[in-house]
Every structure is written in structure tokens, then in C-alpha cells.
Coordinates of C-alpha atoms in Angstrom, one line a residue:
M1 CA 74.8 191.6 -72.7
N2 CA 74.3 191.6 -76.2
S3 CA 71.0 191.9 -76.0
I4 CA 67.7 192.4 -73.9
F5 CA 64.7 190.5 -73.7
H6 CA 61.3 190.7 -71.4
A7 CA 61.3 189.2 -68.7
P8 CA 59.5 185.6 -68.7
Q9 CA 57.3 183.4 -66.4
L10 CA 60.4 181.8 -64.5
L11 CA 62.2 185.3 -63.2
Q12 CA 57.8 186.3 -63.1
K13 CA 57.5 183.9 -60.4
L14 CA 60.5 184.9 -58.9
F15 CA 59.8 188.1 -58.1
A16 CA 56.4 187.4 -56.9
T17 CA 56.8 189.3 -54.3
A18 CA 55.8 192.4 -56.5
A19 CA 53.8 193.3 -59.0
L20 CA 55.7 193.7 -62.2
L21 CA 52.7 195.1 -63.5
L22 CA 50.2 197.3 -61.8
T23 CA 47.1 196.6 -61.9
T24 CA 46.3 200.8 -61.2
V25 CA 47.4 203.5 -63.4
F26 CA 48.2 206.8 -62.4
T27 CA 46.4 209.7 -63.7
P28 CA 49.2 213.0 -62.9
S29 CA 47.6 215.9 -61.8
A30 CA 48.2 219.6 -64.2
S31 CA 51.0 220.5 -61.3
M32 CA 54.1 218.1 -62.2
A33 CA 56.2 217.1 -59.9
T34 CA 59.2 218.7 -61.1
T35 CA 59.9 221.7 -62.9
I36 CA 62.3 222.1 -65.9
S37 CA 63.3 225.0 -67.8
V38 CA 66.2 225.3 -70.3
G39 CA 67.9 228.2 -71.2
H40 CA 70.4 229.3 -73.3
S41 CA 73.6 227.4 -72.0
H42 CA 71.6 226.6 -68.3
G43 CA 69.2 224.4 -67.4
C44 CA 66.7 224.6 -64.1
S45 CA 64.8 222.1 -62.2
V46 CA 62.4 222.0 -59.0
S47 CA 62.4 219.0 -57.1
D48 CA 58.4 217.8 -55.4
T49 CA 60.6 218.8 -52.3
H50 CA 61.3 222.8 -53.3
Q51 CA 64.4 222.0 -54.2
P52 CA 65.7 223.5 -56.8
T53 CA 68.8 222.8 -59.3
C54 CA 71.2 224.7 -62.2
W55 CA 73.2 223.3 -64.1
G56 CA 75.6 224.4 -67.1
S57 CA 76.7 227.9 -66.4
L58 CA 74.3 229.9 -64.1
P59 CA 74.1 228.1 -60.7
M60 CA 71.1 228.3 -58.9
Q61 CA 71.4 231.4 -56.4
D62 CA 71.1 230.2 -52.9
Q63 CA 67.1 231.3 -52.1
A64 CA 67.2 230.1 -48.6
P65 CA 65.4 230.5 -45.9
D66 CA 62.1 230.5 -48.4
T67 CA 61.2 228.2 -50.5
V68 CA 61.4 228.2 -54.1
I69 CA 58.1 226.9 -56.0
D70 CA 59.8 227.5 -60.3
V71 CA 62.9 228.3 -61.3
R72 CA 62.9 229.4 -65.3
A73 CA 66.0 229.7 -67.4
G74 CA 67.0 232.9 -69.5
R75 CA 70.4 234.0 -71.7
E76 CA 72.5 234.0 -68.5
F77 CA 69.6 234.9 -66.5
S78 CA 67.0 233.5 -63.6
C79 CA 64.2 233.8 -61.8
A80 CA 62.6 232.0 -59.3
L81 CA 59.1 232.5 -58.0
M82 CA 58.7 232.0 -54.3
A83 CA 56.2 230.3 -52.4
G84 CA 55.0 234.4 -50.7
R85 CA 54.4 234.9 -54.4
T86 CA 57.7 236.9 -55.1
V87 CA 59.5 236.3 -57.7
R88 CA 64.0 236.9 -56.7
C89 CA 66.3 236.7 -60.6
W90 CA 69.8 237.1 -60.7
G91 CA 73.2 236.7 -63.3
N92 CA 73.3 238.7 -66.1
N93 CA 71.8 242.0 -65.9
D94 CA 72.1 243.8 -68.8
F95 CA 68.6 244.8 -69.5
S96 CA 67.9 245.0 -66.3
Q97 CA 66.1 241.7 -66.7
L98 CA 66.8 241.4 -62.9
G99 CA 64.4 243.6 -61.8
V100 CA 66.6 246.2 -60.8
N101 CA 69.3 249.0 -62.2
A102 CA 72.2 247.6 -60.4
P103 CA 75.1 245.4 -62.6
T104 CA 74.4 242.2 -61.3
T105 CA 72.2 242.0 -57.4
A106 CA 69.0 241.2 -57.3
G107 CA 66.7 242.8 -54.4
P108 CA 64.2 240.6 -51.8
G109 CA 61.7 240.6 -54.4
V110 CA 60.6 242.1 -58.1
G111 CA 59.3 245.9 -57.9
G112 CA 58.3 244.9 -54.0
M113 CA 55.2 243.0 -55.8
W114 CA 54.0 239.6 -54.5
R115 CA 51.1 237.3 -55.4
F116 CA 52.1 236.3 -58.9
T117 CA 51.1 233.2 -59.7
Q118 CA 53.5 231.9 -62.6
L119 CA 55.7 233.1 -63.9
A120 CA 58.1 232.9 -67.6
V121 CA 61.5 234.1 -68.7
G122 CA 62.6 235.1 -72.3
A123 CA 66.1 235.8 -73.6
T124 CA 66.5 239.1 -72.0
H125 CA 63.2 240.5 -70.0
A126 CA 61.3 238.0 -67.3
C127 CA 57.2 238.2 -66.5
A128 CA 54.7 237.0 -64.4
L129 CA 51.0 236.7 -64.3
L130 CA 49.5 238.9 -61.1
D131 CA 45.7 238.7 -60.7
N132 CA 45.4 237.0 -64.7
H133 CA 47.5 239.8 -65.9
A134 CA 51.3 239.9 -67.4
Y135 CA 53.3 242.1 -66.1
C136 CA 57.5 242.2 -67.5
W137 CA 60.7 243.8 -66.7
G138 CA 64.0 244.3 -69.1
D139 CA 64.4 244.6 -72.3
G140 CA 61.5 246.5 -74.2
S141 CA 63.7 247.4 -76.8
R142 CA 61.4 244.7 -79.5
G143 CA 58.2 246.0 -77.9
Q144 CA 57.7 242.9 -75.3
L145 CA 56.6 245.1 -72.6
G146 CA 53.5 246.1 -74.3
A147 CA 53.3 250.1 -75.3
G148 CA 53.9 250.7 -71.3
S149 CA 58.2 251.0 -72.6
A150 CA 59.8 251.4 -75.5
A151 CA 63.9 250.6 -73.5
S152 CA 64.8 248.4 -70.9
S153 CA 62.4 248.4 -67.6
A154 CA 63.8 247.0 -63.9
A155 CA 60.0 248.0 -62.6
P156 CA 57.3 245.8 -63.7
I157 CA 55.0 246.6 -66.4
A158 CA 51.0 245.6 -66.7
V159 CA 51.6 245.0 -69.9
A160 CA 48.3 246.4 -72.6
G161 CA 46.1 243.8 -73.8
L162 CA 48.3 240.2 -72.5
N163 CA 44.9 240.1 -69.0
K164 CA 42.5 237.3 -68.5
A165 CA 45.4 235.2 -68.5
A166 CA 45.9 231.5 -68.0
H167 CA 48.7 231.0 -69.1
L168 CA 52.0 232.9 -69.8
A169 CA 55.2 232.9 -72.2
A170 CA 58.0 234.4 -73.1
G171 CA 60.7 234.5 -76.0
Q172 CA 63.3 236.4 -77.9
G173 CA 61.7 239.9 -78.0
V174 CA 58.1 238.0 -77.9
T175 CA 55.9 237.9 -75.1
C176 CA 52.6 236.0 -75.0
V177 CA 49.8 234.7 -72.7
V178 CA 46.8 232.0 -72.9
Q179 CA 43.4 233.8 -72.2
W180 CA 40.4 232.7 -70.8
D181 CA 38.5 232.2 -74.5
A182 CA 41.3 229.7 -75.0
K183 CA 42.9 232.3 -77.4
V184 CA 46.8 233.5 -77.9
V185 CA 47.6 237.4 -77.7
C186 CA 51.2 238.0 -77.8
V187 CA 53.2 241.6 -78.5
G188 CA 56.4 241.9 -79.3
L189 CA 58.6 241.9 -83.0
G190 CA 59.3 238.3 -81.8
S191 CA 55.6 237.7 -82.2
E192 CA 56.0 236.4 -85.9
L193 CA 52.3 237.8 -86.1
S194 CA 51.1 240.3 -89.3
G195 CA 51.5 244.0 -88.2
G196 CA 54.1 243.1 -86.0
L197 CA 56.9 244.8 -87.7
D198 CA 55.2 248.4 -87.9
E199 CA 53.7 248.0 -84.9
P200 CA 55.5 245.2 -82.3
R201 CA 53.9 246.6 -78.6
V202 CA 50.4 246.9 -79.9
A203 CA 49.1 242.9 -78.5
R204 CA 47.5 240.9 -81.2
T205 CA 45.5 237.6 -81.1
V206 CA 46.5 235.2 -83.4
P207 CA 44.9 234.1 -86.0
G208 CA 42.7 230.8 -85.8
I209 CA 43.1 229.4 -82.5
T210 CA 40.0 229.2 -80.2
D211 CA 41.2 226.3 -79.0
A212 CA 44.8 226.9 -76.4
R213 CA 46.1 225.2 -73.4
E214 CA 49.2 226.8 -72.7
V215 CA 52.1 228.7 -75.3
A216 CA 55.2 228.0 -75.9
L217 CA 58.3 230.3 -77.2
F218 CA 62.4 231.1 -77.9
D219 CA 63.0 232.9 -80.8
G220 CA 61.7 232.7 -84.1
H221 CA 59.0 230.9 -84.0
A222 CA 56.4 229.6 -81.2
C223 CA 54.2 226.4 -81.1
V224 CA 50.9 226.0 -79.3
L225 CA 49.2 223.1 -76.9
R226 CA 45.8 223.2 -78.1
A227 CA 42.6 221.0 -77.2
Q228 CA 42.7 216.7 -77.9
G229 CA 46.7 217.0 -77.7
K230 CA 46.9 219.1 -81.0
V231 CA 49.5 221.3 -81.0
S232 CA 49.9 223.9 -83.9
C233 CA 53.3 226.0 -85.0
W234 CA 53.5 229.7 -86.6
G235 CA 57.0 231.7 -87.4
R236 CA 60.6 230.8 -89.6
N237 CA 60.3 227.5 -90.2
S238 CA 63.9 227.5 -91.6
H239 CA 64.3 223.9 -90.1
G240 CA 60.8 222.2 -90.7
Q241 CA 60.7 223.6 -87.1
L242 CA 56.6 224.8 -87.3
G243 CA 56.8 220.2 -88.9
T244 CA 56.3 221.3 -92.6
P245 CA 58.6 220.8 -95.3
A246 CA 61.4 223.9 -93.9
G247 CA 61.4 227.2 -96.4
S248 CA 62.5 231.0 -96.1
D249 CA 58.8 232.0 -96.0
I250 CA 57.8 233.2 -92.8
Q251 CA 54.1 231.2 -91.4
R252 CA 52.5 234.2 -90.2
S253 CA 49.8 232.1 -88.5
P254 CA 49.8 228.4 -87.5
V255 CA 49.8 225.7 -88.8
E256 CA 48.9 222.1 -87.8
V257 CA 51.3 219.0 -87.1
A258 CA 51.0 217.0 -88.7
N259 CA 51.9 212.4 -88.1
L260 CA 52.2 213.3 -84.0
G261 CA 51.7 209.6 -83.6
A262 CA 49.6 210.4 -79.8
A263 CA 47.5 214.0 -78.1
A264 CA 50.6 215.9 -76.3
K265 CA 50.1 217.3 -73.0
A266 CA 52.9 219.7 -73.7
V267 CA 55.1 221.7 -75.9
A268 CA 58.2 223.4 -76.1
V269 CA 60.0 225.1 -78.7
G270 CA 63.8 225.5 -79.0
N271 CA 66.1 227.8 -80.9
G272 CA 65.2 226.3 -84.3
F273 CA 63.6 222.7 -83.2
S274 CA 60.5 222.5 -81.5
C275 CA 59.4 218.8 -79.2
A276 CA 56.3 217.9 -78.3
L277 CA 55.4 215.5 -74.3
L278 CA 52.8 213.1 -75.5
V279 CA 50.7 211.6 -73.2
N280 CA 52.3 208.1 -73.4
G281 CA 55.2 209.6 -71.5
T282 CA 57.2 210.0 -75.1
V283 CA 58.5 212.5 -77.0
R284 CA 58.8 213.1 -80.0
C285 CA 61.0 216.4 -81.7
W286 CA 61.3 218.1 -85.8
G287 CA 64.0 220.8 -86.6
N288 CA 66.7 221.5 -86.9
N289 CA 69.5 218.7 -85.5
T290 CA 72.9 219.9 -86.2
N291 CA 73.6 219.2 -82.4
G292 CA 71.6 216.5 -81.8
Q293 CA 68.5 218.3 -79.5
L294 CA 66.0 216.2 -81.6
G295 CA 67.4 213.3 -79.1
T296 CA 66.6 210.8 -82.0
A297 CA 69.3 208.3 -82.4
L298 CA 69.3 204.5 -82.7
G299 CA 67.1 205.2 -85.4
G300 CA 64.6 207.7 -83.1
A301 CA 64.6 210.0 -87.1
A302 CA 62.7 207.6 -88.2
T303 CA 59.5 208.1 -86.0
G304 CA 61.1 211.2 -84.5
L305 CA 60.8 209.9 -81.1
V306 CA 63.3 210.7 -78.4
T307 CA 65.9 207.3 -77.7
G308 CA 64.8 205.4 -74.3
I309 CA 62.1 208.9 -73.3
T310 CA 59.5 206.7 -71.9
T311 CA 57.7 208.4 -68.3
A312 CA 58.5 211.9 -69.7
T313 CA 55.8 214.5 -67.1
A314 CA 57.0 218.4 -68.1
I315 CA 59.6 219.5 -71.0
S316 CA 61.1 222.7 -72.3
A317 CA 63.6 223.5 -74.7
G318 CA 66.7 225.7 -75.3
Q319 CA 69.4 226.8 -77.4
T320 CA 70.9 223.9 -78.6
A321 CA 69.3 221.4 -76.1
A322 CA 66.2 220.0 -74.7
C323 CA 65.2 218.7 -71.2
V324 CA 62.6 216.6 -70.2
A325 CA 61.8 215.6 -66.0
L326 CA 60.6 211.7 -65.4
H327 CA 58.3 210.1 -63.6
G328 CA 60.0 209.9 -60.3
G329 CA 61.7 214.0 -60.7
Y330 CA 64.8 212.7 -62.6
V331 CA 66.2 215.3 -65.2
Q332 CA 67.4 214.2 -69.0
C333 CA 69.0 216.6 -71.3
W334 CA 70.1 215.9 -75.1
G335 CA 71.6 217.8 -76.9
Q336 CA 74.4 220.4 -76.9
G337 CA 74.3 222.1 -73.3
T338 CA 76.8 221.5 -69.8
G339 CA 76.3 219.3 -67.1
W340 CA 75.2 215.7 -68.5
G341 CA 77.3 213.3 -69.5
N342 CA 81.1 211.9 -69.0
G343 CA 83.9 214.0 -69.7
I344 CA 84.0 216.0 -72.8
C345 CA 82.5 214.2 -75.3
G346 CA 79.5 212.2 -74.1
T347 CA 79.0 208.9 -72.6
L348 CA 79.9 206.2 -74.9
G349 CA 77.9 202.4 -74.4
G350 CA 74.8 203.3 -73.3
T351 CA 72.2 201.5 -72.6
Y352 CA 68.5 201.6 -73.8
P353 CA 65.9 199.2 -72.0
E354 CA 63.0 199.9 -75.0
H355 CA 66.0 200.2 -78.2
P356 CA 67.8 196.3 -78.2
A357 CA 70.4 197.5 -80.2
S358 CA 71.8 201.0 -78.2
W359 CA 75.0 201.0 -77.8
G360 CA 74.7 205.6 -77.1
P361 CA 74.8 208.0 -76.9
I362 CA 75.9 208.8 -80.3
V363 CA 79.1 211.3 -80.5
D364 CA 80.6 212.7 -83.4
I365 CA 84.2 211.6 -82.4
A366 CA 85.8 213.7 -85.3
I367 CA 84.0 217.4 -84.3
C368 CA 83.3 216.4 -80.8
R369 CA 80.9 218.9 -79.8
P370 CA 81.5 219.4 -76.1
P371 CA 79.8 217.6 -74.1
G372 CA 76.6 217.3 -76.9
S373 CA 74.5 214.0 -76.8
F374 CA 72.1 212.1 -79.6
A375 CA 70.4 210.3 -76.8
P376 CA 69.2 211.6 -73.2
L377 CA 71.7 211.9 -70.4
A378 CA 70.8 211.4 -66.9
V379 CA 72.0 215.3 -65.6
K380 CA 74.2 215.5 -62.6
G381 CA 73.0 214.9 -59.0
L382 CA 69.2 214.4 -60.7
G383 CA 69.6 210.7 -62.5
A384 CA 67.9 207.3 -60.3
A385 CA 71.3 206.9 -58.4
S386 CA 69.5 206.9 -55.1
D387 CA 66.4 204.7 -56.3
A388 CA 68.4 202.6 -57.7
A389 CA 69.8 201.7 -54.6
Q390 CA 66.5 201.6 -52.6
V391 CA 64.8 199.1 -55.6
L392 CA 68.5 197.3 -55.2
D393 CA 68.5 197.4 -51.5
W394 CA 64.3 195.9 -51.1
A395 CA 65.2 193.2 -53.7
E396 CA 68.0 191.4 -51.4
K397 CA 65.7 191.9 -48.5
A398 CA 62.7 190.1 -50.5
M399 CA 65.1 187.6 -52.2
P400 CA 68.3 186.7 -50.2
G401 CA 68.2 183.2 -51.8
T402 CA 69.1 185.1 -54.6
F403 CA 70.3 188.6 -53.7
Q404 CA 72.6 188.4 -50.8
A405 CA 72.8 191.5 -49.2
Q406 CA 76.2 193.8 -50.1
A407 CA 78.5 195.9 -48.2
S408 CA 79.0 198.6 -51.0
T409 CA 76.2 199.1 -53.1
D410 CA 77.6 199.8 -56.5
P411 CA 80.7 197.6 -57.0
D412 CA 81.2 199.4 -60.3
P413 CA 81.6 203.1 -59.3
G414 CA 83.2 204.1 -62.4
N415 CA 80.3 202.8 -64.3
T416 CA 78.2 205.4 -65.7
Q417 CA 75.9 203.5 -67.5
L418 CA 74.2 201.3 -65.2
H419 CA 73.4 201.3 -61.7
L420 CA 75.0 197.7 -60.6
R421 CA 75.0 195.1 -57.8
Q422 CA 76.4 191.5 -58.2
Y423 CA 75.6 189.3 -56.3
P424 CA 77.2 184.6 -56.0
G425 CA 75.9 182.4 -58.3
G426 CA 76.5 185.2 -61.6
H427 CA 73.5 187.1 -60.7
T428 CA 73.5 190.7 -61.5
L429 CA 70.8 193.1 -61.0
G430 CA 71.0 196.6 -62.3
V431 CA 69.2 200.4 -63.7
N432 CA 70.3 201.8 -66.7
A433 CA 71.4 205.4 -66.1
H434 CA 70.1 207.5 -68.9
G435 CA 66.6 207.5 -70.4
T436 CA 63.6 206.2 -68.5
P437 CA 65.2 204.3 -65.8
H438 CA 64.4 200.0 -65.6
L439 CA 65.0 197.7 -63.8
L440 CA 67.8 195.0 -65.4
Y441 CA 68.5 191.6 -64.7
L442 CA 71.9 189.6 -65.7
G443 CA 72.3 185.7 -64.9
P444 CA 71.8 182.1 -65.4
I445 CA 67.3 182.5 -65.2
S446 CA 68.4 184.6 -68.3
E447 CA 70.8 183.0 -70.4
G448 CA 73.1 185.1 -70.1
R449 CA 71.4 187.5 -71.7
L450 CA 70.2 190.7 -70.1
L451 CA 66.4 191.3 -68.9
D452 CA 64.5 194.1 -68.9
L453 CA 62.0 193.9 -66.0
G454 CA 60.2 197.0 -67.1
P455 CA 59.7 201.2 -66.0
L456 CA 62.0 201.4 -61.8
D457 CA 58.9 203.3 -60.7
R458 CA 56.9 199.9 -60.9
W459 CA 59.3 198.7 -58.2
L460 CA 59.5 202.0 -56.7
S461 CA 56.6 201.3 -55.7
E462 CA 56.9 198.1 -53.6
A463 CA 60.9 200.1 -52.0
R464 CA 58.5 203.0 -50.7
Q465 CA 55.6 200.4 -49.2
E466 CA 58.0 198.4 -47.6
E467 CA 59.8 201.8 -46.4
G468 CA 56.7 202.7 -45.1
E469 CA 55.5 200.0 -43.5
K470 CA 59.5 199.3 -41.1
S471 CA 58.9 203.7 -40.6
G472 CA 56.4 203.0 -37.9
L473 CA 54.1 206.1 -38.8
Q474 CA 50.7 206.3 -39.7
L475 CA 48.3 208.3 -41.8
Q476 CA 45.1 209.0 -41.8
A477 CA 43.2 211.4 -44.4
A478 CA 39.7 213.5 -44.5
P479 CA 39.4 214.0 -49.0
Y480 CA 36.5 216.3 -49.8
L481 CA 34.5 217.3 -53.4
N482 CA 34.7 220.6 -53.5
L483 CA 31.2 222.0 -54.1
M484 CA 31.7 225.7 -54.3
P485 CA 33.6 226.7 -57.6
G486 CA 36.0 229.5 -57.3
V487 CA 36.5 228.3 -53.8
I488 CA 40.2 228.4 -52.9
F489 CA 40.7 226.0 -49.8
T490 CA 44.2 227.1 -49.3
D491 CA 46.7 230.1 -49.6
R492 CA 49.2 228.2 -52.1
I493 CA 49.7 228.9 -55.6
P494 CA 45.8 228.1 -57.8
S495 CA 46.8 225.1 -59.5
P496 CA 44.0 224.9 -63.3
C497 CA 41.6 222.8 -60.8
S498 CA 40.6 222.4 -57.1
D499 CA 37.6 220.7 -56.5
F500 CA 39.2 217.7 -54.6
L501 CA 41.1 218.4 -51.9
V502 CA 42.7 215.6 -49.6
P503 CA 44.0 217.3 -45.5
F504 CA 46.2 213.9 -44.3
A505 CA 48.2 213.9 -41.4
I506 CA 50.7 211.8 -40.3
R507 CA 52.2 210.5 -36.7
G508 CA 55.5 209.3 -35.5
G509 CA 56.2 206.4 -34.4
A510 CA 57.2 205.9 -30.5
N511 CA 60.2 208.0 -31.5
G512 CA 58.0 210.8 -32.7
L513 CA 57.6 212.3 -35.9
P514 CA 61.3 212.3 -37.6
K515 CA 62.7 215.5 -38.7
G516 CA 63.0 215.4 -42.1
L517 CA 59.5 213.8 -43.1
V518 CA 58.5 215.2 -46.2
A519 CA 55.2 214.9 -47.8
T520 CA 55.8 214.8 -51.8
S521 CA 52.6 214.1 -53.5
V522 CA 49.3 212.4 -52.7
R523 CA 47.7 209.7 -54.9
V524 CA 43.9 208.3 -54.7
Q525 CA 42.5 205.1 -56.0
N526 CA 38.1 205.7 -57.2
T527 CA 36.4 202.8 -56.3
S528 CA 36.6 201.5 -59.9
G529 CA 40.0 201.0 -59.2
T530 CA 41.2 204.1 -61.1
G531 CA 44.3 206.1 -59.9
M532 CA 45.0 209.6 -59.4
E533 CA 47.9 211.6 -58.6
F534 CA 47.8 215.4 -57.1
P535 CA 50.7 217.3 -55.8
I536 CA 50.4 218.9 -51.7
R537 CA 49.6 222.3 -51.7
E538 CA 50.4 223.0 -48.1
Q539 CA 52.5 221.3 -45.7
Y540 CA 54.0 221.9 -41.9
R541 CA 54.5 220.5 -38.9
Q542 CA 52.2 221.2 -35.7
E543 CA 51.2 220.4 -32.4
R544 CA 48.0 219.3 -31.6
L545 CA 45.9 217.5 -29.3
T546 CA 45.4 213.4 -31.0
T547 CA 43.4 210.4 -29.0
D548 CA 44.4 206.5 -30.1
T549 CA 42.2 206.4 -33.2
D550 CA 42.2 210.6 -34.8
W551 CA 45.0 212.8 -35.2
I552 CA 43.5 214.8 -38.3
M553 CA 41.4 216.6 -36.1
Q554 CA 42.9 220.2 -35.8
R555 CA 42.7 221.0 -31.9
I556 CA 45.3 223.0 -30.1
L557 CA 45.9 223.2 -26.6
Q558 CA 45.1 226.2 -25.1
P559 CA 47.5 228.5 -23.1
G560 CA 46.8 227.4 -19.5
Q561 CA 44.6 224.6 -20.7
A562 CA 45.4 221.2 -19.2
V563 CA 45.5 217.9 -22.2
P564 CA 42.1 216.3 -21.9
A565 CA 41.1 213.0 -20.2
G566 CA 42.4 209.9 -23.4
M567 CA 44.0 213.1 -25.4
K568 CA 47.7 213.4 -25.4
Q569 CA 49.9 216.7 -27.0
E570 CA 51.7 215.4 -29.8
T571 CA 53.2 217.0 -33.5
V572 CA 52.0 216.0 -36.4
L573 CA 52.8 216.3 -40.1
A574 CA 49.1 218.1 -41.9
G575 CA 49.0 219.4 -45.4
V576 CA 46.6 218.8 -48.1
A577 CA 47.0 218.4 -52.1
A578 CA 44.5 219.6 -54.5
G579 CA 43.7 218.3 -57.7
C580 CA 40.5 217.1 -60.7
P581 CA 39.0 214.3 -59.4
V582 CA 38.2 211.3 -61.8
A583 CA 35.4 209.8 -60.4
V584 CA 35.0 210.5 -57.5
G585 CA 31.6 211.1 -55.7
T586 CA 30.4 212.5 -51.8
N587 CA 30.8 209.5 -49.3
D588 CA 33.0 206.8 -51.9
E589 CA 35.4 205.0 -49.8
V590 CA 38.9 205.6 -51.5
G591 CA 42.5 204.5 -50.9
V592 CA 44.6 207.8 -50.0
T593 CA 48.3 206.9 -50.4
V594 CA 50.8 209.8 -49.6
L595 CA 54.2 209.6 -50.6
Y596 CA 57.0 210.8 -48.5
T597 CA 60.6 211.5 -48.5
L598 CA 62.9 211.2 -45.1
D599 CA 66.9 211.0 -45.0
G600 CA 67.0 210.4 -48.8
R601 CA 64.7 207.4 -48.9
K602 CA 61.2 207.1 -50.2
G603 CA 58.2 206.1 -48.7
Q604 CA 54.6 205.7 -48.7
L605 CA 52.0 205.7 -45.7
R606 CA 48.3 204.0 -46.9
T607 CA 44.9 204.4 -45.8
R608 CA 41.5 204.3 -46.4
A609 CA 39.0 207.5 -46.4
S610 CA 35.6 208.2 -46.6
V611 CA 34.9 211.4 -49.5
S612 CA 32.9 214.3 -47.5
A613 CA 31.1 217.6 -49.4
A614 CA 32.0 220.8 -48.6
Y615 CA 29.2 223.4 -50.0

């Protein structure tokens, strides 16, 4: 495996059953399939099936039977936003940041309050949005709770001046919001704004910013994502974390970061470093790299791009590490922390398909910072192993003459760099474990060279389709445009845009609707071929009266009522997805695909439907 090259025509023909380069490019919705949060020494993520996972110094606290929407990590404590819009916290409680005065035990919900819609966690305090107003609790010693408290508070306090909020962030001694008018307002000594030293509890507007989309905080500096993908930062700049040459002076007003290379769609701030998630799925970081937190091994330092990351959907940064969620729900981290890598000094010999000379992650053996990495590593349990196995299963069914089915899913379970299967005739298929996963081939077709067949998610789409076709499940959808601005047709947490809704219903096969079936997202393809992906806003199993051709209409058998002729009573999985439409009009016929998981496998169901309107 001394080099990597891209698929020649021969292998493209061999894999003709799957389109290596899919014609549809899906536009992700504003709500990502997986959340990510990095604190001082631990990180957390919530999957698209609402499965929370934390790694590092503080494990996830079991919240069953309630559903978790998001988890945010602070300094040795975490908070979760629940589907019922309450907030629960656990871990260290030195400053009452758990919302209770007891040492470490949290109650059923912070402050007994609900209807929270967004959550943010700083080093020693936490905040949530309620009716577009920031409520904070925990440490108030640096003014981060506003004028309502000069000390710690277990009870949530409405922070004066932090209202009309569209986005919320918290850091070390600072709380900020992006308001409806796209301005940024902050309280706390950690804001590093002019006047903050004298009156840290007074809300101050960040100067020069009138087009903000979101703001990121950690300790000592801040960055704001602006319209058209621009990023501006202010605060301390000892490591060049503002995107300008390092210096000892504090920058009290934002400066624009130059040379991002592409528009940004998210921004993250760590301790002395900053990162931007770009619209093309790559990540660029700048600032302190003492612990490899810029992730720029293998020549990445020249470009600032994080090694091997090309499909990122969400990003977070912490004390000495940063993490991303990738398309497909995988989590990758770099820098110094706990929860990724293999062994005390990280992992050597990693393969990053975009870097033909890759041998990293790179670690300093002499110092051996445990378990540091200068290139991304998969977080244990949140990698691509399951999806890799499904794609390799599909390849064996699609081309049994070349890839004969294997009894073992991985003939080399000790290999932490590649998920491999070896076949007669010298053929090998594999998926890289670290960085954006790609399907790889090695064998006679590639003349003994490692062949990059493209990102795994392209092939997973084919495997999903095969899984759906054999499942016996059937899909109906009834998409419609919401022509009543401001009206939300679901009681779930609002998204920035809910103008396009896609109700759907899935019926089972001969054995009925299987238990464990969970819809994860909905894709819609418009008449011009443009694709959109929307998050599931709600889903539930429901007994309905159905016919052979209609199971999406909600008809419920009333007590004492006989089943009408031509109908039957059956359980369906019903749900609705919502998001911003792209070039969709009333009466358009669109393609609808519902992605789902069942028994650890991923599948998808397709149908076509006409778009209606609600007035």
C-alpha cells in the first residue's frame, strides 16, 4: 500500500451497479444530524436517533426514558436539553452550575422550568434560551449572569439585555447572544469588550457586527460567523487565534479572518485557537498548536486545513482539542484529550485517502502526550465500523464473483487504521478508520496500489437502498409548503426555517412493522434534481385504519367502531420532517427518501409525491 490513486475506468465499470459519483448533491438542513460539544477534558455528541454519548473524563448520565436532543460539555460538568424542553445537568457543582445547591446531584430539571429551545455551557456556568431570552445559572463571579447576580446561583436568572436571541453561547466568564437584528450582545468580564472591566454585568453590543449568524466562545477570545460565510474575531491574540499575527494586545473590536479559502458555515473557539467549518465540508484552524489542536499534520500546516476531513457537518473546540461530526454521524477529534486513538501515544500508520503520503497521526514519541494526535482520530464507538461492514456486505452481494462473502466481518480485528476484508485472488476492500471514511481497494485490478473509490457515504446510499428494498417496508409522503409565516406545525424545538414540511408514514411487510425502526432524516429531490436533507421533527408509532393504497391519512378506529369494509387496522411509523425548501413549488412532483435504522443497519425508502400548500 505504497500509494493511493483514484478509480480507473476498469474498476468504475466493475462497480457499475453503483454510481460512484452521484448526480444529486444534497443540501444539509440547518439542523445537523449529529451534535458535538467539547469541554475541558471531555466531549459529548447526540446522534440522529437521539442516542447521547460522552467520552473523556465525564461519562454520559443515563436520562432514560426521556429523549435527549443535545448535550453540552463544560469544565467537568455537562448539561442535556431534553425533548420536553427541560435541561438536566450532572458532574461538578462547585458553583451550582447543575442548577441545584446539593454537591453533585441534579434534580428533574434546572429550575423546574421548561420550554427551553437552545443550550450553552461555559466553564462554570450554563445558559438556555426561553422565549428568546437567555437564562443562566452557576458561576456569576465574572458577571456572566448579568446584573441579576454577583455570585453563584442555582436558579436560572434572566440575563438583562440578552433577549430577542436567535443564537446563544457561553464561555469562561462570558455569555453572548446573536439577536434578531444580527447584532451580538455579551455580558461578563470574559467578553474582552471595552468597558467590560469596569461593569462586567452590563450587556454590551459587539462593535461593527450587524450580520451575525452565530457566535463562539471559550476563554479569552471569541469569533462570530457572519453573513456570506465571513468570520470575525476579537479578544486575546497571544497565539494568533484572531487570525492575525500574534501579539500581547487585546483586540476590543472584531477583526475579519482573511484567507479562509471558502465560505464558513460554522465557527468554533478553543483555548488559544479557532476553527471554521467551511461549506465544502473541510475545516480550517489557526492559533495555538502546542497539543496538535489545529489538526494540520501531513502538510496541512501550509494550508491550515485539518487533515483528512472533507464531510464535516458540525464542529466544537475545547481546552486542547477539537472535534467534528461527519456526514453519516461519525465523530473525529484531534489534539490532546481522552476518548480517541489506540494506546497511550495515539496511533501510528493511519491512512488518510486525500493524503497519498499519509503515515500519521503524528505524535512526538519523546514527549508522548497521552493520547495526543496531530491528525483526526475516530472516537471509540462513533466511527464508521458498522457502516463499513454494511457497505462491504453490499459489495459482496453486488459482485460475488470478485468479492466472495466472508464469515468474518474483519479478518484483522487488531487493525485500528482500516476496516478490511480480504478475498480470494488477492482482492481486498477496506474503509479507513480515521478522517472522512472512504471505500478503498487493493488488488490486481489496481496493479497492487491502494485505490480510492470515493467517500463511504456515496456507497452507503447504495447499501441503504438494497436494505430498504429487501425489508418489505413501504413509504408514503405528503409534502407541503407552509404559506402561513410564523406558524409551526409541530411542538418540537423550532428550527430556523420550517417553511417546508414532509409528513410521512411507513408500513411494515408481511410480519408487520418491526420494533426498533427509527427514521433518521428525510431527503427531497426537486424537479430540477437538486436535493435537500431535512431533520425529523417528530415520529411515533400509531395504529391506523389503512387501505391497500393509503396509510398516511390519520384514521383512528373509535371505541366500539367496526373496521370499515376495505380497510384494516395496522401500526405504522408516522413522522414529519421540516426545513427550508430549495426551488420547490406547489403541485411539483418531488422524490422523497426516508432514511432509517433498524437493528444496527441503515436503510432507505423512496417514493414520489405532489407538493401541496397550507394557508
